[in-house]
């Protein structure tokens, strides 16, 4: 299988990072255990963005290993979102009734220091074998309630165009699968991968009256380089709508200006911000996590300062595998009596229209006539 990104000049070892000036030689020993435990890869597109003189560089913080990754907190888990509890067979996670994850490959173009699947992904972890892929497709074929398939991993866009085409052809032939979503970092971190050949199978899929969305994982506006924007435009111009997902990360995007700039940059690229993830309880990631209260305060500021197009949904994947839930903030008072506006001022809302619509035995609302 051609996973071309694996062969390119990405930085993959501590010595390569040191040679590139991204870690000082004095840190090599301290980082050896980190690199032995968690995969390292930084593509040229991303390493070129890092300012080695800036110890707080937000791109470096996402990809350059840190000794703090060896500190695992008791609440952290190797499977923080409970994929294992919903995996009936290799490659499938079936958590919600109408959709499944199809994990095609457990390798990525870059390895993020906060990855929620960091214990499962790494170079050489490989793609699903042909037999496992066929079994996964059989599972999807046999379940008419599956309306949407989410291609993930790892990063499915490091697969060859030929392999991707084969999977999309199979999915297109399943009548009940109407939508395929592709979760990827590739258009930003390895934009050269988004070639005409790679776009072709996605285009062929939508020509068969199916919908295909590409969801870009991006955490800082600087990741949207000229080449990344061009890669996204190639997808969008081919008729593939794009959404984004961002992980809220301390020291990367946990201030209103940075987060707002990212959301605006996405919309300018015709990418609709979709999710802002509260960082998962992955092992060794406490130094990168914010509190939920901090995330809610940031969302409030976004709401107050930026267009509705720039508003993602702030979500938490409930530990244990119980799925995602939006985590606010809520603008409506708990009793429904007031609502907060974008300036933080509260306004009354008529009680008759905010009480629960309890109905009596004869069908009248309990509050009728109040
Ligand atoms: S690209 Fe996604 S799956 Fe790969 S390391 Fe980053 S967060 Fe994990």
GROMACS .gro file of C-alpha atoms and ligand atoms in nm:
model
  378
    1UNK     CA    1   0.000   0.000   0.000
    2UNK     CA    2   0.125   0.345  -0.085
    3UNK     CA    3   0.123   0.564   0.223
    4UNK     CA    4   0.339   0.826   0.059
    5UNK     CA    5   0.351   1.058   0.360
    6UNK     CA    6   0.532   0.785   0.553
    7UNK     CA    7   0.823   0.807   0.308
    8UNK     CA    8   0.854   1.185   0.288
    9UNK     CA    9   1.098   1.396   0.481
   10UNK     CA   10   0.896   1.414   0.796
   11UNK     CA   11   1.088   1.441   1.123
   12UNK     CA   12   1.044   1.106   1.299
   13UNK     CA   13   1.307   1.078   1.567
   14UNK     CA   14   1.447   1.284   1.851
   15UNK     CA   15   1.778   1.319   1.670
   16UNK     CA   16   1.599   1.456   1.362
   17UNK     CA   17   1.409   1.700   1.582
   18UNK     CA   18   1.736   1.806   1.745
   19UNK     CA   19   1.904   1.849   1.404
   20UNK     CA   20   1.615   2.067   1.293
   21UNK     CA   21   1.661   2.278   1.608
   22UNK     CA   22   1.318   2.185   1.747
   23UNK     CA   23   1.458   2.037   2.068
   24UNK     CA   24   1.780   2.129   2.246
   25UNK     CA   25   2.041   1.850   2.282
   26UNK     CA   26   2.009   1.881   2.660
   27UNK     CA   27   1.647   1.753   2.634
   28UNK     CA   28   1.729   1.438   2.440
   29UNK     CA   29   1.772   1.213   2.743
   30UNK     CA   30   1.457   1.341   2.915
   31UNK     CA   31   1.254   1.277   2.599
   32UNK     CA   32   1.376   0.928   2.520
   33UNK     CA   33   1.108   0.757   2.728
   34UNK     CA   34   0.838   0.978   2.573
   35UNK     CA   35   0.946   0.890   2.218
   36UNK     CA   36   0.966   0.523   2.311
   37UNK     CA   37   0.606   0.529   2.432
   38UNK     CA   38   0.432   0.764   2.188
   39UNK     CA   39   0.492   0.803   1.813
   40UNK     CA   40   0.663   1.112   1.674
   41UNK     CA   41   0.616   1.261   1.327
   42UNK     CA   42   0.615   1.619   1.206
   43UNK     CA   43   0.562   1.688   0.836
   44UNK     CA   44   0.769   1.951   0.654
   45UNK     CA   45   0.459   2.170   0.627
   46UNK     CA   46   0.426   2.179   1.007
   47UNK     CA   47   0.796   2.182   1.107
   48UNK     CA   48   0.840   2.478   0.872
   49UNK     CA   49   0.587   2.674   1.078
   50UNK     CA   50   0.764   2.627   1.411
   51UNK     CA   51   0.974   2.909   1.549
   52UNK     CA   52   1.253   2.727   1.739
   53UNK     CA   53   1.328   3.047   1.932
   54UNK     CA   54   0.975   3.058   2.074
   55UNK     CA   55   0.945   2.820   2.368
   56UNK     CA   56   0.565   2.868   2.362
   57UNK     CA   57   0.516   2.811   1.989
   58UNK     CA   58   0.160   2.673   1.946
   59UNK     CA   59   0.256   2.446   1.656
   60UNK     CA   60   0.554   2.299   1.844
   61UNK     CA   61   0.331   2.238   2.143
   62UNK     CA   62   0.107   2.014   1.931
   63UNK     CA   63   0.381   1.801   1.775
   64UNK     CA   64   0.713   1.823   1.964
   65UNK     CA   65   0.732   1.570   2.250
   66UNK     CA   66   0.731   1.704   2.607
   67UNK     CA   67   0.857   1.528   2.922
   68UNK     CA   68   0.519   1.607   3.084
   69UNK     CA   69   0.370   1.329   2.865
   70UNK     CA   70   0.513   1.076   3.108
   71UNK     CA   71   0.284   1.204   3.386
   72UNK     CA   72  -0.032   0.999   3.365
   73UNK     CA   73  -0.315   1.108   3.594
   74UNK     CA   74  -0.546   0.850   3.757
   75UNK     CA   75  -0.845   0.977   3.556
   76UNK     CA   76  -0.665   0.933   3.226
   77UNK     CA   77  -0.719   0.625   3.015
   78UNK     CA   78  -0.564   0.456   2.714
   79UNK     CA   79  -0.914   0.448   2.560
   80UNK     CA   80  -1.060   0.775   2.690
   81UNK     CA   81  -1.372   0.780   2.473
   82UNK     CA   82  -1.448   0.411   2.512
   83UNK     CA   83  -1.404   0.297   2.151
   84UNK     CA   84  -1.336  -0.056   2.274
   85UNK     CA   85  -1.677  -0.086   2.441
   86UNK     CA   86  -1.850  -0.027   2.106
   87UNK     CA   87  -1.626  -0.220   1.871
   88UNK     CA   88  -1.804  -0.537   1.756
   89UNK     CA   89  -1.517  -0.623   1.521
   90UNK     CA   90  -1.183  -0.487   1.409
   91UNK     CA   91  -1.210  -0.149   1.238
   92UNK     CA   92  -1.570  -0.073   1.343
   93UNK     CA   93  -1.691   0.145   1.630
   94UNK     CA   94  -2.072   0.147   1.649
   95UNK     CA   95  -2.170   0.385   1.927
   96UNK     CA   96  -2.476   0.563   1.786
   97UNK     CA   97  -2.761   0.387   1.605
   98UNK     CA   98  -2.735   0.561   1.267
   99UNK     CA   99  -2.359   0.584   1.214
  100UNK     CA  100  -2.036   0.391   1.251
  101UNK     CA  101  -1.669   0.470   1.253
  102UNK     CA  102  -1.468   0.273   0.999
  103UNK     CA  103  -1.107   0.291   1.117
  104UNK     CA  104  -0.912   0.222   0.797
  105UNK     CA  105  -0.558   0.276   0.923
  106UNK     CA  106  -0.386   0.336   1.255
  107UNK     CA  107  -0.111   0.561   1.122
  108UNK     CA  108  -0.105   0.936   1.061
  109UNK     CA  109   0.097   1.200   0.878
  110UNK     CA  110   0.172   1.371   1.212
  111UNK     CA  111   0.144   1.246   1.569
  112UNK     CA  112  -0.032   1.492   1.796
  113UNK     CA  113   0.090   1.508   2.155
  114UNK     CA  114  -0.272   1.516   2.281
  115UNK     CA  115  -0.410   1.238   2.061
  116UNK     CA  116  -0.707   1.055   2.213
  117UNK     CA  117  -0.599   0.736   2.033
  118UNK     CA  118  -0.229   0.779   2.111
  119UNK     CA  119  -0.197   0.428   2.250
  120UNK     CA  120  -0.336   0.284   1.923
  121UNK     CA  121  -0.175   0.492   1.648
  122UNK     CA  122   0.182   0.493   1.524
  123UNK     CA  123   0.397   0.426   1.221
  124UNK     CA  124   0.380   0.072   1.093
  125UNK     CA  125   0.047   0.004   1.268
  126UNK     CA  126  -0.083  -0.039   0.916
  127UNK     CA  127  -0.419  -0.048   0.749
  128UNK     CA  128  -0.701  -0.295   0.795
  129UNK     CA  129  -0.616  -0.618   0.619
  130UNK     CA  130  -0.832  -0.699   0.312
  131UNK     CA  131  -1.010  -0.966   0.515
  132UNK     CA  132  -1.078  -0.731   0.811
  133UNK     CA  133  -1.199  -0.460   0.573
  134UNK     CA  134  -1.438  -0.702   0.403
  135UNK     CA  135  -1.574  -0.810   0.742
  136UNK     CA  136  -1.621  -0.447   0.844
  137UNK     CA  137  -1.805  -0.373   0.517
  138UNK     CA  138  -2.020  -0.683   0.568
  139UNK     CA  139  -2.115  -0.547   0.912
  140UNK     CA  140  -2.223  -0.217   0.754
  141UNK     CA  141  -2.411  -0.395   0.473
  142UNK     CA  142  -2.604  -0.601   0.725
  143UNK     CA  143  -2.729  -0.304   0.932
  144UNK     CA  144  -2.989  -0.097   0.743
  145UNK     CA  145  -2.997   0.161   1.023
  146UNK     CA  146  -2.643   0.277   0.934
  147UNK     CA  147  -2.701   0.599   0.742
  148UNK     CA  148  -2.354   0.749   0.779
  149UNK     CA  149  -2.003   0.604   0.777
  150UNK     CA  150  -1.715   0.803   0.925
  151UNK     CA  151  -1.376   0.712   0.779
  152UNK     CA  152  -1.115   0.764   1.045
  153UNK     CA  153  -0.812   0.599   1.203
  154UNK     CA  154  -0.539   0.725   1.222
  155UNK     CA  155  -0.580   0.938   0.915
  156UNK     CA  156  -0.761   0.783   0.617
  157UNK     CA  157  -0.617   1.038   0.373
  158UNK     CA  158  -0.269   0.889   0.402
  159UNK     CA  159  -0.406   0.588   0.214
  160UNK     CA  160  -0.344   0.569  -0.158
  161UNK     CA  161  -0.610   0.707  -0.390
  162UNK     CA  162  -0.661   0.354  -0.522
  163UNK     CA  163  -0.731   0.211  -0.177
  164UNK     CA  164  -0.963   0.500  -0.089
  165UNK     CA  165  -1.148   0.453  -0.418
  166UNK     CA  166  -1.204   0.087  -0.340
  167UNK     CA  167  -1.356   0.164   0.000
  168UNK     CA  168  -1.573   0.447  -0.135
  169UNK     CA  169  -1.695   0.228  -0.423
  170UNK     CA  170  -1.801  -0.038  -0.174
  171UNK     CA  171  -1.979   0.216   0.046
  172UNK     CA  172  -2.152   0.373  -0.254
  173UNK     CA  173  -2.298   0.032  -0.340
  174UNK     CA  174  -2.470   0.001   0.001
  175UNK     CA  175  -2.818   0.152  -0.049
  176UNK     CA  176  -2.876   0.253   0.315
  177UNK     CA  177  -2.542   0.435   0.350
  178UNK     CA  178  -2.620   0.786   0.230
  179UNK     CA  179  -2.334   0.987   0.380
  180UNK     CA  180  -1.960   0.936   0.423
  181UNK     CA  181  -1.755   1.163   0.641
  182UNK     CA  182  -1.375   1.167   0.630
  183UNK     CA  183  -1.188   1.283   0.940
  184UNK     CA  184  -0.839   1.403   0.855
  185UNK     CA  185  -0.551   1.638   0.929
  186UNK     CA  186  -0.391   1.580   0.588
  187UNK     CA  187  -0.515   1.890   0.396
  188UNK     CA  188  -0.338   2.109   0.655
  189UNK     CA  189  -0.036   1.903   0.762
  190UNK     CA  190   0.046   1.739   0.426
  191UNK     CA  191  -0.145   1.941   0.166
  192UNK     CA  192   0.052   1.794  -0.124
  193UNK     CA  193  -0.136   1.468  -0.058
  194UNK     CA  194  -0.460   1.629  -0.175
  195UNK     CA  195  -0.383   1.568  -0.540
  196UNK     CA  196  -0.618   1.535  -0.834
  197UNK     CA  197  -0.579   1.158  -0.795
  198UNK     CA  198  -0.687   1.169  -0.430
  199UNK     CA  199  -0.985   1.397  -0.496
  200UNK     CA  200  -1.110   1.182  -0.786
  201UNK     CA  201  -1.263   0.898  -0.577
  202UNK     CA  202  -1.443   1.147  -0.352
  203UNK     CA  203  -1.584   1.317  -0.659
  204UNK     CA  204  -1.685   0.980  -0.805
  205UNK     CA  205  -1.864   0.899  -0.477
  206UNK     CA  206  -2.081   1.211  -0.482
  207UNK     CA  207  -2.160   1.151  -0.850
  208UNK     CA  208  -2.340   0.838  -0.730
  209UNK     CA  209  -2.589   1.055  -0.539
  210UNK     CA  210  -2.415   1.012  -0.205
  211UNK     CA  211  -2.296   1.291   0.023
  212UNK     CA  212  -1.933   1.317   0.130
  213UNK     CA  213  -1.797   1.560   0.388
  214UNK     CA  214  -1.432   1.613   0.473
  215UNK     CA  215  -1.382   1.721   0.835
  216UNK     CA  216  -1.048   1.892   0.885
  217UNK     CA  217  -0.877   1.867   1.223
  218UNK     CA  218  -0.705   2.203   1.273
  219UNK     CA  219  -0.616   2.382   1.596
  220UNK     CA  220  -0.446   2.710   1.505
  221UNK     CA  221  -0.492   2.957   1.217
  222UNK     CA  222  -0.121   2.925   1.130
  223UNK     CA  223  -0.189   2.566   1.019
  224UNK     CA  224  -0.397   2.710   0.735
  225UNK     CA  225  -0.096   2.788   0.518
  226UNK     CA  226  -0.121   2.896   0.156
  227UNK     CA  227  -0.073   2.533   0.051
  228UNK     CA  228  -0.329   2.408   0.303
  229UNK     CA  229  -0.586   2.660   0.183
  230UNK     CA  230  -0.521   2.552  -0.176
  231UNK     CA  231  -0.564   2.184  -0.078
  232UNK     CA  232  -0.898   2.262   0.089
  233UNK     CA  233  -1.007   2.463  -0.216
  234UNK     CA  234  -0.931   2.163  -0.440
  235UNK     CA  235  -1.172   1.954  -0.233
  236UNK     CA  236  -1.441   2.219  -0.205
  237UNK     CA  237  -1.421   2.315  -0.572
  238UNK     CA  238  -1.469   1.945  -0.655
  239UNK     CA  239  -1.802   1.959  -0.470
  240UNK     CA  240  -1.687   1.816  -0.135
  241UNK     CA  241  -1.813   2.035   0.151
  242UNK     CA  242  -1.573   2.080   0.442
  243UNK     CA  243  -1.628   2.112   0.815
  244UNK     CA  244  -1.369   2.148   1.088
  245UNK     CA  245  -1.293   2.002   1.425
  246UNK     CA  246  -1.063   2.168   1.675
  247UNK     CA  247  -0.931   2.043   2.006
  248UNK     CA  248  -0.921   2.308   2.278
  249UNK     CA  249  -0.559   2.300   2.399
  250UNK     CA  250  -0.381   2.493   2.670
  251UNK     CA  251  -0.107   2.709   2.522
  252UNK     CA  252  -0.229   2.646   2.166
  253UNK     CA  253  -0.570   2.803   2.120
  254UNK     CA  254  -0.708   2.870   2.470
  255UNK     CA  255  -0.745   3.246   2.430
  256UNK     CA  256  -1.030   3.427   2.262
  257UNK     CA  257  -0.822   3.605   2.001
  258UNK     CA  258  -0.648   3.287   1.880
  259UNK     CA  259  -0.965   3.080   1.876
  260UNK     CA  260  -1.162   3.356   1.702
  261UNK     CA  261  -0.888   3.399   1.442
  262UNK     CA  262  -0.896   3.026   1.369
  263UNK     CA  263  -1.274   3.015   1.328
  264UNK     CA  264  -1.271   3.320   1.099
  265UNK     CA  265  -0.986   3.177   0.891
  266UNK     CA  266  -1.181   2.855   0.848
  267UNK     CA  267  -1.494   3.033   0.729
  268UNK     CA  268  -1.283   3.242   0.490
  269UNK     CA  269  -1.164   2.908   0.346
  270UNK     CA  270  -1.531   2.801   0.308
  271UNK     CA  271  -1.494   2.550   0.594
  272UNK     CA  272  -1.776   2.553   0.848
  273UNK     CA  273  -1.651   2.517   1.209
  274UNK     CA  274  -1.824   2.206   1.341
  275UNK     CA  275  -1.679   2.083   1.671
  276UNK     CA  276  -1.463   2.237   1.942
  277UNK     CA  277  -1.363   1.931   2.142
  278UNK     CA  278  -1.286   1.952   2.509
  279UNK     CA  279  -0.955   1.765   2.527
  280UNK     CA  280  -1.004   1.398   2.616
  281UNK     CA  281  -0.854   1.227   2.920
  282UNK     CA  282  -0.576   1.067   2.716
  283UNK     CA  283  -0.266   0.959   2.907
  284UNK     CA  284   0.002   1.221   2.964
  285UNK     CA  285  -0.203   1.513   2.833
  286UNK     CA  286  -0.300   1.703   3.150
  287UNK     CA  287  -0.057   1.986   3.066
  288UNK     CA  288  -0.253   2.047   2.744
  289UNK     CA  289  -0.606   2.032   2.890
  290UNK     CA  290  -0.814   2.331   2.997
  291UNK     CA  291  -1.107   2.319   3.237
  292UNK     CA  292  -1.460   2.304   3.098
  293UNK     CA  293  -1.532   2.641   3.267
  294UNK     CA  294  -1.247   2.795   3.065
  295UNK     CA  295  -1.387   2.643   2.746
  296UNK     CA  296  -1.734   2.778   2.819
  297UNK     CA  297  -1.593   3.126   2.884
  298UNK     CA  298  -1.416   3.112   2.547
  299UNK     CA  299  -1.736   3.003   2.372
  300UNK     CA  300  -1.918   3.298   2.532
  301UNK     CA  301  -1.655   3.533   2.393
  302UNK     CA  302  -1.679   3.375   2.048
  303UNK     CA  303  -2.056   3.418   2.060
  304UNK     CA  304  -2.017   3.782   2.157
  305UNK     CA  305  -1.753   3.876   1.901
  306UNK     CA  306  -1.780   3.661   1.590
  307UNK     CA  307  -2.030   3.574   1.319
  308UNK     CA  308  -2.269   3.285   1.367
  309UNK     CA  309  -2.084   3.108   1.087
  310UNK     CA  310  -1.778   3.095   1.316
  311UNK     CA  311  -1.950   2.912   1.604
  312UNK     CA  312  -1.855   2.547   1.654
  313UNK     CA  313  -2.038   2.325   1.898
  314UNK     CA  314  -1.830   2.280   2.217
  315UNK     CA  315  -1.850   1.909   2.295
  316UNK     CA  316  -1.723   1.654   2.542
  317UNK     CA  317  -1.683   1.288   2.460
  318UNK     CA  318  -1.811   1.133   2.779
  319UNK     CA  319  -1.544   0.901   2.923
  320UNK     CA  320  -1.642   0.537   2.903
  321UNK     CA  321  -1.795   0.544   2.555
  322UNK     CA  322  -2.125   0.724   2.617
  323UNK     CA  323  -2.087   0.954   2.317
  324UNK     CA  324  -2.051   1.327   2.264
  325UNK     CA  325  -2.262   1.589   2.435
  326UNK     CA  326  -2.264   1.966   2.387
  327UNK     CA  327  -2.130   2.134   2.701
  328UNK     CA  328  -2.257   2.484   2.659
  329UNK     CA  329  -2.248   2.743   2.774
  330UNK     CA  330  -2.625   2.776   2.810
  331UNK     CA  331  -2.773   3.119   2.760
  332UNK     CA  332  -3.119   3.029   2.891
  333UNK     CA  333  -3.169   3.038   3.272
  334UNK     CA  334  -3.240   2.697   3.423
  335UNK     CA  335  -3.604   2.796   3.487
  336UNK     CA  336  -3.637   2.946   3.138
  337UNK     CA  337  -3.729   3.289   3.277
  338UNK     CA  338  -3.437   3.484   3.128
  339UNK     CA  339  -3.198   3.461   2.838
  340UNK     CA  340  -2.855   3.616   2.802
  341UNK     CA  341  -2.764   3.818   2.492
  342UNK     CA  342  -2.426   3.838   2.317
  343UNK     CA  343  -2.324   4.131   2.543
  344UNK     CA  344  -2.391   3.931   2.860
  345UNK     CA  345  -2.714   4.118   2.948
  346UNK     CA  346  -3.012   3.912   3.066
  347UNK     CA  347  -3.365   3.955   2.932
  348UNK     CA  348  -3.696   3.818   3.052
  349UNK     CA  349  -3.882   3.568   2.836
  350UNK     CA  350  -4.262   3.530   2.877
  351UNK     CA  351  -4.329   3.251   3.132
  352UNK     CA  352  -4.626   3.113   2.933
  353UNK     CA  353  -4.382   3.016   2.656
  354UNK     CA  354  -4.101   2.867   2.859
  355UNK     CA  355  -4.277   2.631   3.097
  356UNK     CA  356  -4.273   2.260   3.012
  357UNK     CA  357  -4.561   2.183   2.778
  358UNK     CA  358  -4.719   1.930   3.017
  359UNK     CA  359  -5.057   1.821   2.887
  360UNK     CA  360  -5.360   1.712   3.079
  361UNK     CA  361  -5.562   1.399   3.002
  362UNK     CA  362  -5.790   1.596   2.765
  363UNK     CA  363  -5.491   1.727   2.568
  364UNK     CA  364  -5.496   2.083   2.706
  365UNK     CA  365  -5.165   2.226   2.821
  366UNK     CA  366  -5.136   2.238   3.200
  367UNK     CA  367  -5.068   2.610   3.182
  368UNK     CA  368  -5.358   2.687   2.942
  369UNK     CA  369  -5.552   2.982   3.076
  370UNK     CA  370  -5.283   3.089   3.324
  371LIG     S1  371  -0.401   1.305   1.340
  371LIG    FE1  372  -0.571   1.243   1.475
  371LIG     S2  373  -0.545   1.022   1.508
  371LIG    FE2  374  -0.349   1.105   1.426
  371LIG     S3  375  -0.225   1.156   1.606
  371LIG    FE3  376  -0.335   1.344   1.551
  371LIG     S4  377  -0.524   1.335   1.673
  371LIG    FE4  378  -0.437   1.128   1.673
   0.00000   0.00000   0.00000
